[in-house]
XYZ file of C-alpha atoms in Angstrom:
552
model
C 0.000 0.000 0.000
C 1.468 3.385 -1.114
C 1.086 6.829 -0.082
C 0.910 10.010 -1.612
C 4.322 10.417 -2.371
C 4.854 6.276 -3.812
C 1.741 7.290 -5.870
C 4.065 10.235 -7.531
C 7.011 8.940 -7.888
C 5.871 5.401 -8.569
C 2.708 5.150 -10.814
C 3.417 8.460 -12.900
C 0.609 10.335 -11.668
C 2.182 14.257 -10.961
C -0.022 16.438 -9.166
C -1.077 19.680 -10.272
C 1.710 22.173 -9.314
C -1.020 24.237 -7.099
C -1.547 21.208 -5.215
C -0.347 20.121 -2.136
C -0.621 16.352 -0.632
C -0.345 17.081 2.748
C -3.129 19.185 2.936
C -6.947 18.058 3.197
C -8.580 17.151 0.389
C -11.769 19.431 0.713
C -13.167 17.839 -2.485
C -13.380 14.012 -0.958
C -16.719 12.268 -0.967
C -16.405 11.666 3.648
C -19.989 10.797 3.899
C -20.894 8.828 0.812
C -17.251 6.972 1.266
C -16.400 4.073 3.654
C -12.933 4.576 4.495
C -12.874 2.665 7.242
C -13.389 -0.375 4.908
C -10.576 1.648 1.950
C -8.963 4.881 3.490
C -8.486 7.715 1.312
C -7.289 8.244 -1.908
C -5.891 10.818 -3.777
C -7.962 9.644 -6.928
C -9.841 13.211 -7.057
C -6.394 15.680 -7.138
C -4.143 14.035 -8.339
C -3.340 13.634 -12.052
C -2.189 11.081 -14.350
C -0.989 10.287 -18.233
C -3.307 7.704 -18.887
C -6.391 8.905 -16.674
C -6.446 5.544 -14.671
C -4.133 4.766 -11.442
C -4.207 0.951 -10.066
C -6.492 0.864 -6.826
C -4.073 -1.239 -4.502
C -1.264 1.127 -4.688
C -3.752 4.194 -4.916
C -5.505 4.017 -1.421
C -3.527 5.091 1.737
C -4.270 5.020 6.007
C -7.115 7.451 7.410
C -4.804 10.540 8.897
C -5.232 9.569 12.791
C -2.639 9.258 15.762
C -2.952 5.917 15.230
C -0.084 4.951 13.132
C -1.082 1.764 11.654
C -4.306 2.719 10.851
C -4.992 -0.096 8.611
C -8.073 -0.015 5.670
C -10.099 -2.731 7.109
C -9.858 -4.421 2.844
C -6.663 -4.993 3.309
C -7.435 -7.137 6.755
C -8.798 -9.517 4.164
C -6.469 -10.947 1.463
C -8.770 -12.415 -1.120
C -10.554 -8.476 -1.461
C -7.097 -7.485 -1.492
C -5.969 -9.634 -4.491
C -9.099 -8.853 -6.064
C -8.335 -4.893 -6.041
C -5.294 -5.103 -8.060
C -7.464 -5.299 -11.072
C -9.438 -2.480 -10.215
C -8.164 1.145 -12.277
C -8.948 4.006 -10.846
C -10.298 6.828 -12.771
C -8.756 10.000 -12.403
C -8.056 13.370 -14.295
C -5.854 14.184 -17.313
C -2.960 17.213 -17.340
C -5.319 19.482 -19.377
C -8.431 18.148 -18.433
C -11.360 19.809 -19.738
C -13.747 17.977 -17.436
C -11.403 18.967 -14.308
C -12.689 22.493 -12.778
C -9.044 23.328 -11.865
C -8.674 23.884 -15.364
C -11.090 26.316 -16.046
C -9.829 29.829 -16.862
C -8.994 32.111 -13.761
C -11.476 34.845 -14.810
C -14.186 31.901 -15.178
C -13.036 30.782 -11.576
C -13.684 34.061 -9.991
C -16.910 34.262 -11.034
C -17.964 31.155 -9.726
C -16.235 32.006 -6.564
C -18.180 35.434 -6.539
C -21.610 33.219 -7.580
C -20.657 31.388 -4.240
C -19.798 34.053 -2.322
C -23.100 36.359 -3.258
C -24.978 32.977 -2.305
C -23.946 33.003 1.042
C -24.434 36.680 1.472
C -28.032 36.676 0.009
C -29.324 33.871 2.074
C -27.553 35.443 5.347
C -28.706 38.815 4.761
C -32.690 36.922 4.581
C -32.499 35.916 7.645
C -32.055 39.420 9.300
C -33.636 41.718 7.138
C -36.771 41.197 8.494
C -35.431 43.328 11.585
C -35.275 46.583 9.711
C -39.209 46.564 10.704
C -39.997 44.750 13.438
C -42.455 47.166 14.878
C -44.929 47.611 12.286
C -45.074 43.387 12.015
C -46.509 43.225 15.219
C -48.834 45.511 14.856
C -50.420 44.211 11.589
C -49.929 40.615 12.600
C -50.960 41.299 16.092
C -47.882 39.622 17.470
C -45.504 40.375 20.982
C -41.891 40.874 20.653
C -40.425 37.584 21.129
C -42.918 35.901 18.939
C -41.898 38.329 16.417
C -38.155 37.590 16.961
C -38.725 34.143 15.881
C -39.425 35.141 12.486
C -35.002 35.626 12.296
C -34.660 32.503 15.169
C -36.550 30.217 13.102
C -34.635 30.626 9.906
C -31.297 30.499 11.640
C -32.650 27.128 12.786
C -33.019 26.063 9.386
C -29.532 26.535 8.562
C -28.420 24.195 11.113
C -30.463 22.010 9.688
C -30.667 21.964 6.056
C -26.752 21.360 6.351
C -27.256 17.741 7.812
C -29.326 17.279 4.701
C -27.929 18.994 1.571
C -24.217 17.572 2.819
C -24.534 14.264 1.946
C -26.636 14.682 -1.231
C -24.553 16.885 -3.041
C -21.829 14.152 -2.688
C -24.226 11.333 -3.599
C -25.981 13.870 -6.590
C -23.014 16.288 -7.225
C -23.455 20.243 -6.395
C -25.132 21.352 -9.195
C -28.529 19.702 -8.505
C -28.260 20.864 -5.118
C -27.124 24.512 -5.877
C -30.821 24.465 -7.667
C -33.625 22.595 -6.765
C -33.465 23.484 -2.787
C -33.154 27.293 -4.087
C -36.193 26.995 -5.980
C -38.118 25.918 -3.014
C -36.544 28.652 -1.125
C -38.207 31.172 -3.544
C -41.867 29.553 -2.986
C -41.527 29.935 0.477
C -40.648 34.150 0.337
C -43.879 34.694 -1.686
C -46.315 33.595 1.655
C -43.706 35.652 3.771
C -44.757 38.386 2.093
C -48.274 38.227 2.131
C -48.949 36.591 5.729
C -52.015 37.436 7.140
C -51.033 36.059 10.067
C -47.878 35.410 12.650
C -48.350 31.804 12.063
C -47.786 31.838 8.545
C -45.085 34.081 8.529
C -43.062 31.793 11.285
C -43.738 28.703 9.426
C -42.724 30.106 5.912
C -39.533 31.179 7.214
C -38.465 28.308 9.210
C -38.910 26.434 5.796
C -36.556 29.113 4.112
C -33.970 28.678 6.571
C -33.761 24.872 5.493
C -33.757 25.577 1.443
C -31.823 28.784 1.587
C -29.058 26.842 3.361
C -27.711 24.863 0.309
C -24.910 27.503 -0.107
C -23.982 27.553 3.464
C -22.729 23.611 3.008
C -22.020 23.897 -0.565
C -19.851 27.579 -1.537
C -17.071 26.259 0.286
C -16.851 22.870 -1.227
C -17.217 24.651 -4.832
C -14.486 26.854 -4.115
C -12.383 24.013 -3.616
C -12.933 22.330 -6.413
C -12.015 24.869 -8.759
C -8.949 26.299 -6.706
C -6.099 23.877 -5.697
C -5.322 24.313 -2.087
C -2.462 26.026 -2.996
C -3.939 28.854 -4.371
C -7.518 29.035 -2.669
C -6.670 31.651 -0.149
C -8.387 34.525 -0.387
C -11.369 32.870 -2.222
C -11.786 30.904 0.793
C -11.521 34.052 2.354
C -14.075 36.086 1.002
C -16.760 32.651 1.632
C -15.382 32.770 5.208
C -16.147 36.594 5.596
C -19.856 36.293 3.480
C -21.925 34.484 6.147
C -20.938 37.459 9.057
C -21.453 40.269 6.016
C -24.723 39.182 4.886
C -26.628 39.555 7.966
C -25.037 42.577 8.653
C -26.806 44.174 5.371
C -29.794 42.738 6.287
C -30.745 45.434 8.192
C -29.126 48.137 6.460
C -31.403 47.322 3.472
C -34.164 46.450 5.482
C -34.542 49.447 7.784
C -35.283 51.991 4.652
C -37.010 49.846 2.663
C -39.512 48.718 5.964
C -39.661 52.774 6.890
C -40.701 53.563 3.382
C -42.996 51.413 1.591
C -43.828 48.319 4.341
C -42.753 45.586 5.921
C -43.966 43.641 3.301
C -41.648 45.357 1.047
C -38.616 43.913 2.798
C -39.804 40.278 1.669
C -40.470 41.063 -1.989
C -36.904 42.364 -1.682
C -35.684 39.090 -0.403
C -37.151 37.499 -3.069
C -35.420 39.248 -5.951
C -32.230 39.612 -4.555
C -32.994 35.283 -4.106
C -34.379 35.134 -7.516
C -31.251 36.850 -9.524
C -29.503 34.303 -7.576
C -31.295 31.445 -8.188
C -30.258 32.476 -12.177
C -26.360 32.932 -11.279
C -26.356 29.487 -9.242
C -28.551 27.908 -11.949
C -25.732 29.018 -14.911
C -23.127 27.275 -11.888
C -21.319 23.769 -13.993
C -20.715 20.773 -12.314
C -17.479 21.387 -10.125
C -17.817 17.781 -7.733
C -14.585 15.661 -9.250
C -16.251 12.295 -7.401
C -19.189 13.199 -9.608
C -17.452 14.187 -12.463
C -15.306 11.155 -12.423
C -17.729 9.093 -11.413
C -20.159 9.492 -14.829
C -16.970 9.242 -17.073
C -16.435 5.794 -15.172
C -19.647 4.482 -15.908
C -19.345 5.826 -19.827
C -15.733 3.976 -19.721
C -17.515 0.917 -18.258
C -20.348 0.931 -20.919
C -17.586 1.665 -23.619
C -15.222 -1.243 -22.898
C -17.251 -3.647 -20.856
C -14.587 -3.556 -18.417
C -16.093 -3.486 -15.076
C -12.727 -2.711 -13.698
C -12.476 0.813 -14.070
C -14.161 2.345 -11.089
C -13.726 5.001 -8.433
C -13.050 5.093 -5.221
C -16.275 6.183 -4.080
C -18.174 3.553 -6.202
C -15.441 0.741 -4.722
C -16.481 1.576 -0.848
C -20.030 3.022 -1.458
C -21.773 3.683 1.882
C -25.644 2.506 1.823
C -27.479 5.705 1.539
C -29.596 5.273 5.141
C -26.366 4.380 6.402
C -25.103 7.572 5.141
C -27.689 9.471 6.635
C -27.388 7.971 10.014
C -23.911 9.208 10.097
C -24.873 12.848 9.116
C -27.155 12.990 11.894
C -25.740 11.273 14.259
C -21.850 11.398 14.148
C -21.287 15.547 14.683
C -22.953 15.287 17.990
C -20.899 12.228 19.200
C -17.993 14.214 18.000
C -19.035 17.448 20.031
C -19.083 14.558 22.876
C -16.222 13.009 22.132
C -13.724 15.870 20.731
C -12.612 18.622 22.793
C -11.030 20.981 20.236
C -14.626 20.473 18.294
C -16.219 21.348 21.113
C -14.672 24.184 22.206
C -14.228 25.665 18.931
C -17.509 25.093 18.033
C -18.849 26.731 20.933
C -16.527 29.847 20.381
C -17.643 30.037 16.832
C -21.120 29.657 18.051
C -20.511 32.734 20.731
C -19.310 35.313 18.106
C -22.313 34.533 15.555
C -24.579 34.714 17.904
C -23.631 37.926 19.321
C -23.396 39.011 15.492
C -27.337 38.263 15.661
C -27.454 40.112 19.170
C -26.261 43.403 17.649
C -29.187 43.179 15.611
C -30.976 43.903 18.789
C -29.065 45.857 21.000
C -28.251 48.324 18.360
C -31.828 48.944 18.163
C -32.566 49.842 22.017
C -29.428 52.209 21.661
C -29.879 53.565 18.640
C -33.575 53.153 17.621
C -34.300 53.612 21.383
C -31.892 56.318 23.315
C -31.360 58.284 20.240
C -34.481 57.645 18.631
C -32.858 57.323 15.041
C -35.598 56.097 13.024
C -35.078 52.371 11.311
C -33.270 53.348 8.501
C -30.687 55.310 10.264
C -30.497 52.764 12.583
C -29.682 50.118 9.969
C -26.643 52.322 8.705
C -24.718 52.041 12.003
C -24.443 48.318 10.951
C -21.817 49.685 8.339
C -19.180 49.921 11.082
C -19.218 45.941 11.079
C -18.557 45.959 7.520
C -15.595 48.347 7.897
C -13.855 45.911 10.514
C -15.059 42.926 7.942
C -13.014 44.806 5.079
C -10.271 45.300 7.399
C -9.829 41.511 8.352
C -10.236 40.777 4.690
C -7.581 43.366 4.283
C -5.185 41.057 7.206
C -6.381 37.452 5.754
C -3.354 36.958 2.893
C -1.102 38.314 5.234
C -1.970 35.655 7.546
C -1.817 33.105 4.779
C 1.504 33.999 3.952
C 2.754 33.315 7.777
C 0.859 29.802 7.293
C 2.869 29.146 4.669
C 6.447 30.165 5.964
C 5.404 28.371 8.847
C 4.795 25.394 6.484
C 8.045 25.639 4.591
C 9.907 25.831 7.500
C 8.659 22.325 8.902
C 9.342 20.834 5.707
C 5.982 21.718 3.627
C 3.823 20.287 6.297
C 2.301 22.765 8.892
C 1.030 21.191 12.122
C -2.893 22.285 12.790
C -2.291 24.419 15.230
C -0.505 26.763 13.131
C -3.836 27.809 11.754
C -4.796 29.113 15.081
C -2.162 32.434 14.089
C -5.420 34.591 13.635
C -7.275 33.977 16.643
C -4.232 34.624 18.851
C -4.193 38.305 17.000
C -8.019 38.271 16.842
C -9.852 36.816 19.963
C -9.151 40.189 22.064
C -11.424 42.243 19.888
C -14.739 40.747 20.394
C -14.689 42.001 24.325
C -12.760 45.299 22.944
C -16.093 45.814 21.198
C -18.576 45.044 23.624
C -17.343 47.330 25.963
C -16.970 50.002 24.012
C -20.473 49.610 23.058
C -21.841 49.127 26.107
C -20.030 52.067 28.163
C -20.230 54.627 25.852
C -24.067 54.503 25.278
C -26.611 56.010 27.407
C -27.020 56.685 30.314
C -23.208 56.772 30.769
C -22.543 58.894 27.420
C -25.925 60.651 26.647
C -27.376 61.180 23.087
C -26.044 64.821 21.681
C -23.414 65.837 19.203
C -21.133 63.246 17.954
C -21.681 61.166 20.827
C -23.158 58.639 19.065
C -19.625 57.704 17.626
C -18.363 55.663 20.474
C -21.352 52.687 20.149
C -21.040 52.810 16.168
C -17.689 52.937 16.039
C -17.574 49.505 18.530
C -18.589 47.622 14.908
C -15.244 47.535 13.692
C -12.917 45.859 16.191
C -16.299 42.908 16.399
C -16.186 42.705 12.852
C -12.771 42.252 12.655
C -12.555 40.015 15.215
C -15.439 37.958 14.043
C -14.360 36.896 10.588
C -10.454 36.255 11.285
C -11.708 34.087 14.582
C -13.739 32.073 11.959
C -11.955 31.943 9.485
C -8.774 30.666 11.592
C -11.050 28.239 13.604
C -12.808 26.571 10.975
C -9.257 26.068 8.937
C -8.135 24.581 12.270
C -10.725 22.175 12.917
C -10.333 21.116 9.004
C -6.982 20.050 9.493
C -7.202 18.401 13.116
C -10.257 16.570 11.322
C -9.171 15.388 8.569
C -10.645 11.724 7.628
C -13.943 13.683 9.503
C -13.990 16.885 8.172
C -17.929 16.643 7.010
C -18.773 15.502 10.592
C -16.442 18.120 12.142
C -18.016 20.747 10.025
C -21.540 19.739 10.214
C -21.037 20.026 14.328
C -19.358 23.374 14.231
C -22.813 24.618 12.002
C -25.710 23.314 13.773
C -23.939 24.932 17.220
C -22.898 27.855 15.122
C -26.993 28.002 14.498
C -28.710 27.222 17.336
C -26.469 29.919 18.946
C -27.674 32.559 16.555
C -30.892 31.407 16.731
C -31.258 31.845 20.449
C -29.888 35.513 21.008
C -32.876 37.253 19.498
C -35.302 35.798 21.820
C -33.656 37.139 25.245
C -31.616 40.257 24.143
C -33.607 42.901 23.889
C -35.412 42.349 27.518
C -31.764 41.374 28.550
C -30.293 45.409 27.353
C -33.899 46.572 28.974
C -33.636 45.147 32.267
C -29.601 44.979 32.649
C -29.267 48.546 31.201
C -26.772 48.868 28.336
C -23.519 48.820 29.850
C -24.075 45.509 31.950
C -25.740 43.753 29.448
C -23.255 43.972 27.135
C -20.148 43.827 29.469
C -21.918 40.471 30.131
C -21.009 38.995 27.000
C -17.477 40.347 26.895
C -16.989 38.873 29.992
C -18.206 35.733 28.638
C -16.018 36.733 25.006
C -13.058 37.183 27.553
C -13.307 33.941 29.584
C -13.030 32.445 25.436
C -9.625 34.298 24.271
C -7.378 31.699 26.596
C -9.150 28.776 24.200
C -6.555 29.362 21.218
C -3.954 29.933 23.234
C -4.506 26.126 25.250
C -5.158 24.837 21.974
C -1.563 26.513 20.543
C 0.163 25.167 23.219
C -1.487 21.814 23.971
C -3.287 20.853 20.897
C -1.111 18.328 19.667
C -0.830 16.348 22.908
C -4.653 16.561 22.822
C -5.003 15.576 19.394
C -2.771 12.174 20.386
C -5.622 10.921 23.113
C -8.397 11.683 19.926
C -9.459 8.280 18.268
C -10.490 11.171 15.020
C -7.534 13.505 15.093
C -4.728 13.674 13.392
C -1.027 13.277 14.614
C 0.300 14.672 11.958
């Protein structure tokens, strides 16, 4: 059995120059693949002369600290034997079916497609806050009832993930890019013409489920059209759209609620969905499994040889199977894992106090300075500012990565991913208490006053995105023969964070009083900086007592 290197040198298969081996293989079929029964395979990267490589020399041990992490096939020697025969199908140097290989311009704006996807569906679920108050008085609802409206389609994204995951590796990410979109748009039109809270509620909860395709599938795309070499700030800007798009939610939403309706901010929604829904429908297949896959099965029916195969037809996992994994394996991870569940959790803090400044800002702003809604919405451009800013840091950071990487030989340990949140974590309490101790009553409305609370959006946004961005490259790479799991976990807490801070924050700023309630969470923000730090220092040693981490 031969690793990545034997494949190489051995079998004539040369990897793009963009790619690197030792890095995770974002594009792998996890959930639809038993590697427990084969490992992993390089079958989807790497490239070769004659578009086959031989199966038994292709597959290679699940990255673990278990060093003799065997493939369970080769436990048995007759299914061993039998694989020599098998050929592998892989890509060509000059491909045209490989999406590497598409022309950079063409790459960008599929990354931008991806991007804008994530953005649209983030900024649906919180532009229904730029008019809160005139909801509840058509619809004859309280506050908190009202607040579910955002809490209910956050809870969709955490679970539309566990679904749209697994398919798009079973149907490829085209199909899935579409059909759930679609749906999405059927369920804005009743939004918008609710005659009731009950409707409304309903209908959104349902658009949280099929707006969430890009949430589980822009990343994935990105990486199948940029070598891991060269992704950087593609992955970048995806990392930085799911904090921006909520933040223009209300932004939009206040002036467009304040001038023609509530109503109005739905119909919104649904063209900024629909011209979407027409980029995302133009999207190609990018999946290589699935790509590779259907030329397989034309090779088969061209040559009758049933040999030619890949490796995620070779270890197929039965499709209930598959989904009892999705559902059930992130949350005996988040039991199991302690990096996953502490970074999860952290991750889960900072979105949900994203969706918390969707309310606070509000009592301060809409409240104490009684800015109407569309002023109110503009303060939310301070977030942006810090989000451009981190944006600004993020190839800087990259380019530390990857001296750090050269310097251990080409292979970075996990840990040096955690670089950004060591710079980063501070912020997050930085901004909460300059929000919450230089509002009123302690700094009263008058002047330029209103500065100091505003002006708190940039260090948070800042923080925000290069604390995600770092944490969710770190958990890739300690996770790396359970990255799907890993990531699946880190969304549905990410979610049901978000999803709970607009039920409790408003009466929390009300009865606490601005400055408490948020020093509150930067307490809680500053009892979470020491996390990357333990994990800088220790994560290796706790990475050796994880049955699912890597060693490496």
């Amino acid at each position: 059995m031969l690793g990545n290197g034997d494949i190489n040198d051995k079998i004539g298969t040369p990897s793009a120059p963009t790619h690197n081996p030792n890095a995770v293989d974002l594009s792998f079929p996890f959930q639809s693949t038993n590697i427990d029964e084969g490992g992993f395979t390089d079958e989807y990267r790497v490239l070769s002369k004659t578009g086959f490589i031989p199966a038994d020399k292709a597959l290679h041990p699940i990255p673990s600290h278990l060093p003799n992490h065997t493939p369970h096939l080769y436990e048995d020697p007759e299914k061993a034997r039998a694989l020599k025969d098998v050929q592998l199908v892989t890509f060509v140097p000059n491909d045209p079916e490989d999406p590497r290989n598409h022309s950079k311009l063409y790459r960008w704006w599929i990354t931008f497609i991806c991007a804008f996807s994530v953005v649209e569906v983030a900024f649906a679920s919180s532009v229904v806050t730029g008019d809160f108050e005139d909801i509840r008085a058509e619809l004859h609802a309280g506050e908190v009832v009202t607040n579910l409206s955002v809490t209910l389609m956050v809870c969709g994204f955490g679970i539309g993930p566990l679904f749209w995951s697994p398919l798009s590796e079973v149907l490829g990410r085209k199909l899935i890019w579409t059909i759930p979109s679609f749906i999405y748009l059927l369920f804005i039109i009743p939004c918008a013409v609710a005659k009731n809270i009950q409707t409304l509620l309903i209908c959104r909860f349902f658009c949280g489920i099929f707006a969430s395709g890009p949430l589980t599938l822009a990343g994935g795309t990105i990486s199948d059209i940029w070598d891991n070499e060269e992704r950087g700030f593609a992955i970048a800007l995806f990392a930085a759209a799911p904090y921006g798009g909520p933040v223009l939610g209300p932004i939009v939403g206040g002036f467009v609620g304040e001038t023609v309706g509530w109503r109005w901010m739905f119909w919104v929604n649904l063209i900024f969905a629909g011209v979407m829904f027409i980029l995302k429908a133009s999207l190609p297949e990018t999946y290589p499994p699935v790509i590779l896959k259907r030329r397989a099965a034309r090779l088969r029916k061209e040559t009758g040889d049933e040999n030619i195969r890949t490796d995620q037809e070779l270890f197929k996992v039965p499709f209930a199977q598959m989904m009892q994994n999705t559902l059930v394996r992130p949350f005996q991870m988040l039991l199991t894992e302690p990096i996953l569940l502490l970074l999860s959790l952290y991750i889960a803090l900072i979105y949900g106090l994203l969706y918390a400044f969707f309310f606070s800002f509000p009592v301060v702003f809409g409240g104490n300075y009684q800015w109407n809604d569309g002023i109110v919405g503009l303060t939310f451009i301070s977030v942006w500012i810090g989000l451009g800013l981190a944006l600004l840091v993020m190839p800087f950071l990259q380019r530390d990565y990857m001296r750090r990487a050269a310097a251990k030989g080409g292979k970075a340990e996990p840990e040096d991913r955690l670089v950004g949140m060591l710079v980063a974590s501070i912020w997050v309490p930085i901004s909460l208490f300059i929000f919450g101790w230089t509002s009123p009553p302690v700094v009263m409305p008058g002047g330029g006053n209103w500065v100091g609370p505003v002006s708190s959006g940039i260090p948070f946004g800042f923080g925000m995105v290069i604390i995600y961005f770092s944490a969710n490259a770190y958990i890739i790479d300690a996770f790396p023969g359970y990255v799907a799991s890993a990531l699946a976990a880190k969304t549905v807490v990410r979610s049901g964070s978000g999803a709970a801070m607009p039920l409790f924050i408003t009466a929390m700023y009300h009865n606490l009083g601005n400055g408490w309630a948020a020093s509150v969470w930067a307490f809680i923000s500053l009892a979470m900086v020491p996390i990357p730090f333990l994990f800088y220092r220790y994560g290796k040693f706790i990475r050796s007592k994880s049955k699912r981490a890597t060693s490496a």
